[in-house]
Amino acid sequence: MAEVTLLTTRGLCRDFDGLRAVDDVDFTLETGEIHAIIGPNGAGKSTFVSLLSGRLRPTAGRVIFDGRDVTRLPAHARVRLGIAYTFQITNIYTSMSVAENIALAAQSRLSPGLFGRGGVGPRITEATQAAARAVGLTERLNARAGDLAYGHQRLLEIAMGLALSPRLLILDEPTQGLSDAEIAGVTEVVRQLASRATILLIEHNMDVVMALARRITVLDRGAILAQGTPEEIVADPAVQAAYLGDGA
């Protein structure tokens, strides 16, 4: 089956006070894949995905999603088109329940500003339950989010992304700070989610990257150093020198 391009960037750049954090990046993401972005600290990974999600505006270049130029669209408009971005630092409402957190995300998609009106309430409930089920949080829907173990908080964040019914789900360091057992659980959840959405994964844990990614892009100093299959990336001398060889 021929690959279908979901997202591309052309000449994408972002400057901060004269420092170029993302440097002329041409990138392609195919529908249905798990694509990992790796690189040393400060390589521009989070800045790059913030440009994709609309949290930041590029200094130059274009972002094309499903054939549409979304370069100037803000984040909330991109969410409506199907781009969801879960943050590197857990972004949940700790005083609210798991269900309430997920429902807020579902509301923003199904009925922004009109929670529960016009017969939308049952649809929000259905979306909340489906997202919780997908990440294994059904038994914790009534729990206070702030009382969850850190690993379950990361799963809640993923569930909130899923409640947006994304075509593209961007996961920024989903296993950061987790135990080995928690990492295994999150890895399996992400693998299962690939049947529902295209996954763009920013991750330092190379065991997780190798277990999940079909293709990998390596960023270094804001530019693409290499792109390819996991096997090609591991064997690339430039990647070894810049990243893999330093024990990261």
Coordinates of C-alpha atoms in Angstrom, one line a residue:
M1 CA 0.0 0.0 0.0
A2 CA 1.3 3.4 -1.0
E3 CA 2.2 5.7 1.9
V4 CA 0.0 8.8 2.4
T5 CA 1.7 12.0 3.7
L6 CA 0.0 13.5 6.6
L7 CA 2.3 16.4 7.5
T8 CA 5.3 18.1 6.0
T9 CA 7.5 21.0 6.8
R10 CA 9.5 23.0 4.3
G11 CA 12.4 25.3 5.3
L12 CA 11.1 25.5 8.9
C13 CA 13.1 27.9 11.1
R14 CA 12.6 29.4 14.6
D15 CA 14.9 32.1 16.1
F16 CA 15.1 33.2 19.7
D17 CA 17.0 36.5 20.2
G18 CA 19.3 35.7 17.4
L19 CA 19.8 32.1 18.3
R20 CA 18.4 29.6 15.6
A21 CA 16.7 26.8 17.5
V22 CA 15.2 25.2 14.4
D23 CA 17.2 25.5 11.3
D24 CA 15.7 24.9 7.8
V25 CA 14.0 21.7 8.6
D26 CA 12.3 19.7 5.8
F27 CA 10.3 16.9 7.4
T28 CA 7.7 14.4 6.2
L29 CA 5.3 12.3 8.4
E30 CA 3.4 9.5 6.8
T31 CA -0.2 8.5 7.9
G32 CA -0.3 5.6 10.4
E33 CA 3.4 5.5 11.4
I34 CA 5.1 5.9 14.7
H35 CA 7.9 8.4 13.9
A36 CA 10.5 9.2 16.6
I37 CA 12.5 12.4 16.9
I38 CA 15.7 12.1 18.9
G39 CA 18.8 14.2 19.6
P40 CA 20.9 15.7 22.3
N41 CA 19.6 18.1 24.9
G42 CA 19.2 21.5 23.2
A43 CA 18.8 20.0 19.8
G44 CA 15.5 21.8 19.1
K45 CA 13.2 18.8 19.5
S46 CA 10.5 20.5 21.7
T47 CA 10.8 23.7 19.7
F48 CA 10.2 21.8 16.5
V49 CA 7.1 20.1 17.7
S50 CA 5.8 23.3 19.2
L51 CA 6.0 24.7 15.7
L52 CA 4.0 21.7 14.4
S53 CA 1.3 22.1 17.0
G54 CA 1.0 25.9 16.7
R55 CA 2.3 26.7 20.2
L56 CA 5.0 28.7 18.5
R57 CA 5.1 30.6 15.2
P58 CA 8.0 29.9 12.8
T59 CA 10.5 32.6 11.8
A60 CA 10.4 31.2 8.3
G61 CA 9.1 28.1 6.5
R62 CA 5.8 26.3 6.2
V63 CA 3.8 23.6 7.9
I64 CA 1.4 21.6 5.8
F65 CA -1.1 19.2 7.4
D66 CA -3.2 17.0 5.3
G67 CA -2.6 19.2 2.2
R68 CA -3.5 22.4 4.0
D69 CA -1.0 25.2 4.9
V70 CA -1.5 25.6 8.7
T71 CA 1.6 27.7 9.3
R72 CA -0.4 30.7 10.6
L73 CA -3.1 28.8 12.4
P74 CA -3.0 29.0 16.2
A75 CA -2.8 25.8 18.4
H76 CA -6.5 25.6 19.1
A77 CA -7.3 25.7 15.4
R78 CA -4.9 22.9 14.7
V79 CA -6.5 20.9 17.5
R80 CA -9.7 21.2 15.6
L81 CA -8.0 19.9 12.5
G82 CA -6.7 16.8 14.4
I83 CA -3.3 17.7 15.9
A84 CA -2.9 17.0 19.6
Y85 CA 0.3 17.7 21.6
T86 CA 0.9 16.2 25.1
F87 CA 3.6 18.2 26.9
Q88 CA 6.9 17.1 28.3
I89 CA 5.9 18.1 31.8
T90 CA 2.6 16.5 33.0
N91 CA -0.2 19.0 32.2
I92 CA -3.2 17.9 34.2
Y93 CA -5.6 19.6 36.7
T94 CA -4.5 17.9 39.9
S95 CA -7.5 18.9 42.0
M96 CA -10.0 17.4 39.5
S97 CA -10.9 13.8 38.9
V98 CA -9.5 11.7 36.1
A99 CA -12.9 11.8 34.4
E100 CA -13.1 15.6 34.7
N101 CA -9.7 16.1 33.2
I102 CA -10.5 13.9 30.2
A103 CA -13.9 15.4 29.8
L104 CA -12.5 18.9 29.6
A105 CA -10.4 17.8 26.6
A106 CA -13.4 16.1 25.0
Q107 CA -15.4 19.3 25.5
S108 CA -12.9 21.4 23.7
R109 CA -13.4 19.2 20.6
L110 CA -17.1 18.5 20.8
S111 CA -18.6 21.6 22.3
P112 CA -16.2 24.4 23.1
G113 CA -17.7 26.9 25.5
L114 CA -21.0 25.0 25.7
F115 CA -20.3 22.1 28.1
G116 CA -23.2 19.6 28.2
R117 CA -25.5 21.7 26.0
G118 CA -27.4 20.6 22.9
G119 CA -27.2 16.9 23.6
V120 CA -23.4 16.9 23.6
G121 CA -23.1 15.7 27.2
P122 CA -23.5 12.0 26.4
R123 CA -21.0 12.3 23.6
I124 CA -18.5 13.9 26.0
T125 CA -19.1 11.0 28.5
E126 CA -18.6 8.5 25.8
A127 CA -15.4 10.1 24.6
T128 CA -14.1 10.3 28.1
Q129 CA -14.7 6.6 28.8
A130 CA -13.2 5.5 25.5
A131 CA -10.0 7.5 26.1
A132 CA -9.7 6.2 29.6
R133 CA -10.2 2.6 28.4
A134 CA -7.5 3.0 25.7
V135 CA -4.9 3.8 28.3
G136 CA -6.1 1.5 31.1
L137 CA -7.5 4.2 33.4
T138 CA -11.2 3.0 33.5
E139 CA -10.9 1.9 37.2
R140 CA -9.5 5.3 38.2
L141 CA -12.0 7.6 36.5
N142 CA -13.3 8.9 39.9
A143 CA -9.8 9.3 41.4
R144 CA -8.3 12.7 42.1
A145 CA -5.7 13.3 39.4
G146 CA -3.2 14.7 41.9
D147 CA -3.4 11.5 43.9
L148 CA -2.3 9.3 40.9
A149 CA 1.1 7.8 40.7
Y150 CA 3.3 9.7 38.3
G151 CA 3.1 7.0 35.6
H152 CA -0.7 7.1 35.8
Q153 CA -0.5 10.9 35.5
R154 CA 1.4 10.5 32.2
L155 CA -1.3 8.0 31.0
L156 CA -3.9 10.6 31.9
E157 CA -2.2 13.2 29.8
I158 CA -2.2 10.8 26.9
A159 CA -5.9 10.1 27.5
M160 CA -6.6 13.8 27.4
G161 CA -4.8 13.9 24.0
L162 CA -6.9 11.0 22.7
A163 CA -10.1 12.7 23.8
L164 CA -9.4 15.3 21.2
S165 CA -9.8 12.5 18.6
P166 CA -6.5 13.4 16.9
R167 CA -5.2 12.3 13.5
L168 CA -1.7 13.2 14.8
L169 CA -0.8 12.7 18.4
I170 CA 2.5 14.3 19.4
L171 CA 4.0 12.7 22.6
D172 CA 6.8 14.7 24.2
E173 CA 9.0 12.5 26.5
P174 CA 6.1 10.3 27.6
T175 CA 8.4 8.0 29.6
Q176 CA 10.4 10.7 31.3
G177 CA 10.8 10.0 35.1
L178 CA 9.0 6.6 35.0
S179 CA 10.2 3.4 36.5
D180 CA 11.1 0.4 34.2
A181 CA 7.7 -1.2 34.8
E182 CA 5.9 2.1 34.0
I183 CA 7.9 2.6 30.9
A184 CA 6.9 -0.9 29.7
G185 CA 3.3 0.0 30.3
V186 CA 3.4 3.3 28.5
T187 CA 5.3 1.7 25.6
E188 CA 2.5 -0.9 25.1
V189 CA -0.1 1.8 25.3
V190 CA 1.6 3.9 22.6
R191 CA 2.0 0.8 20.4
Q192 CA -1.8 0.1 20.7
L193 CA -2.6 3.8 19.9
A194 CA -0.9 3.6 16.6
S195 CA -4.0 1.9 15.2
R196 CA -6.0 5.0 16.0
A197 CA -3.7 7.9 15.2
T198 CA -0.3 8.7 13.6
I199 CA 2.2 9.1 16.5
L200 CA 5.1 11.6 16.6
L201 CA 7.3 10.6 19.5
I202 CA 10.0 12.7 21.1
E203 CA 12.0 10.4 23.4
H204 CA 15.4 10.1 25.0
N205 CA 15.0 6.4 25.9
M206 CA 16.5 4.6 23.0
D207 CA 15.0 1.2 24.1
V208 CA 11.6 2.8 23.7
V209 CA 12.4 4.4 20.4
M210 CA 13.8 1.1 19.0
A211 CA 10.7 -0.8 20.2
L212 CA 8.2 1.6 18.7
A213 CA 9.5 3.7 15.8
R214 CA 9.2 2.8 12.1
R215 CA 11.3 5.8 11.2
I216 CA 13.6 8.1 13.2
T217 CA 14.6 11.7 12.6
V218 CA 17.8 12.9 14.5
L219 CA 18.0 16.6 15.3
D220 CA 21.3 18.3 16.2
R221 CA 21.7 22.0 16.8
G222 CA 18.3 22.6 15.3
A223 CA 18.9 20.9 12.0
I224 CA 18.3 17.4 10.7
L225 CA 21.4 15.2 11.1
A226 CA 19.9 12.0 9.8
Q227 CA 16.6 10.3 8.9
G228 CA 15.9 6.6 8.4
T229 CA 14.8 3.3 9.9
P230 CA 16.0 2.4 13.4
E231 CA 18.6 0.1 11.9
E232 CA 19.9 2.8 9.6
I233 CA 20.1 5.4 12.4
V234 CA 21.9 3.1 14.8
A235 CA 24.5 2.4 12.1
D236 CA 25.0 6.0 11.0
P237 CA 28.5 7.3 12.0
A238 CA 27.4 10.9 12.3
V239 CA 24.6 9.9 14.7
Q240 CA 27.0 7.8 16.7
A241 CA 29.3 10.8 17.0
A242 CA 26.7 13.4 17.9
Y243 CA 24.3 11.4 20.0
L244 CA 24.3 7.7 20.5
G245 CA 28.0 7.5 21.3
D246 CA 27.7 9.8 24.3
G247 CA 25.7 7.4 26.3
A248 CA 22.4 9.2 25.8

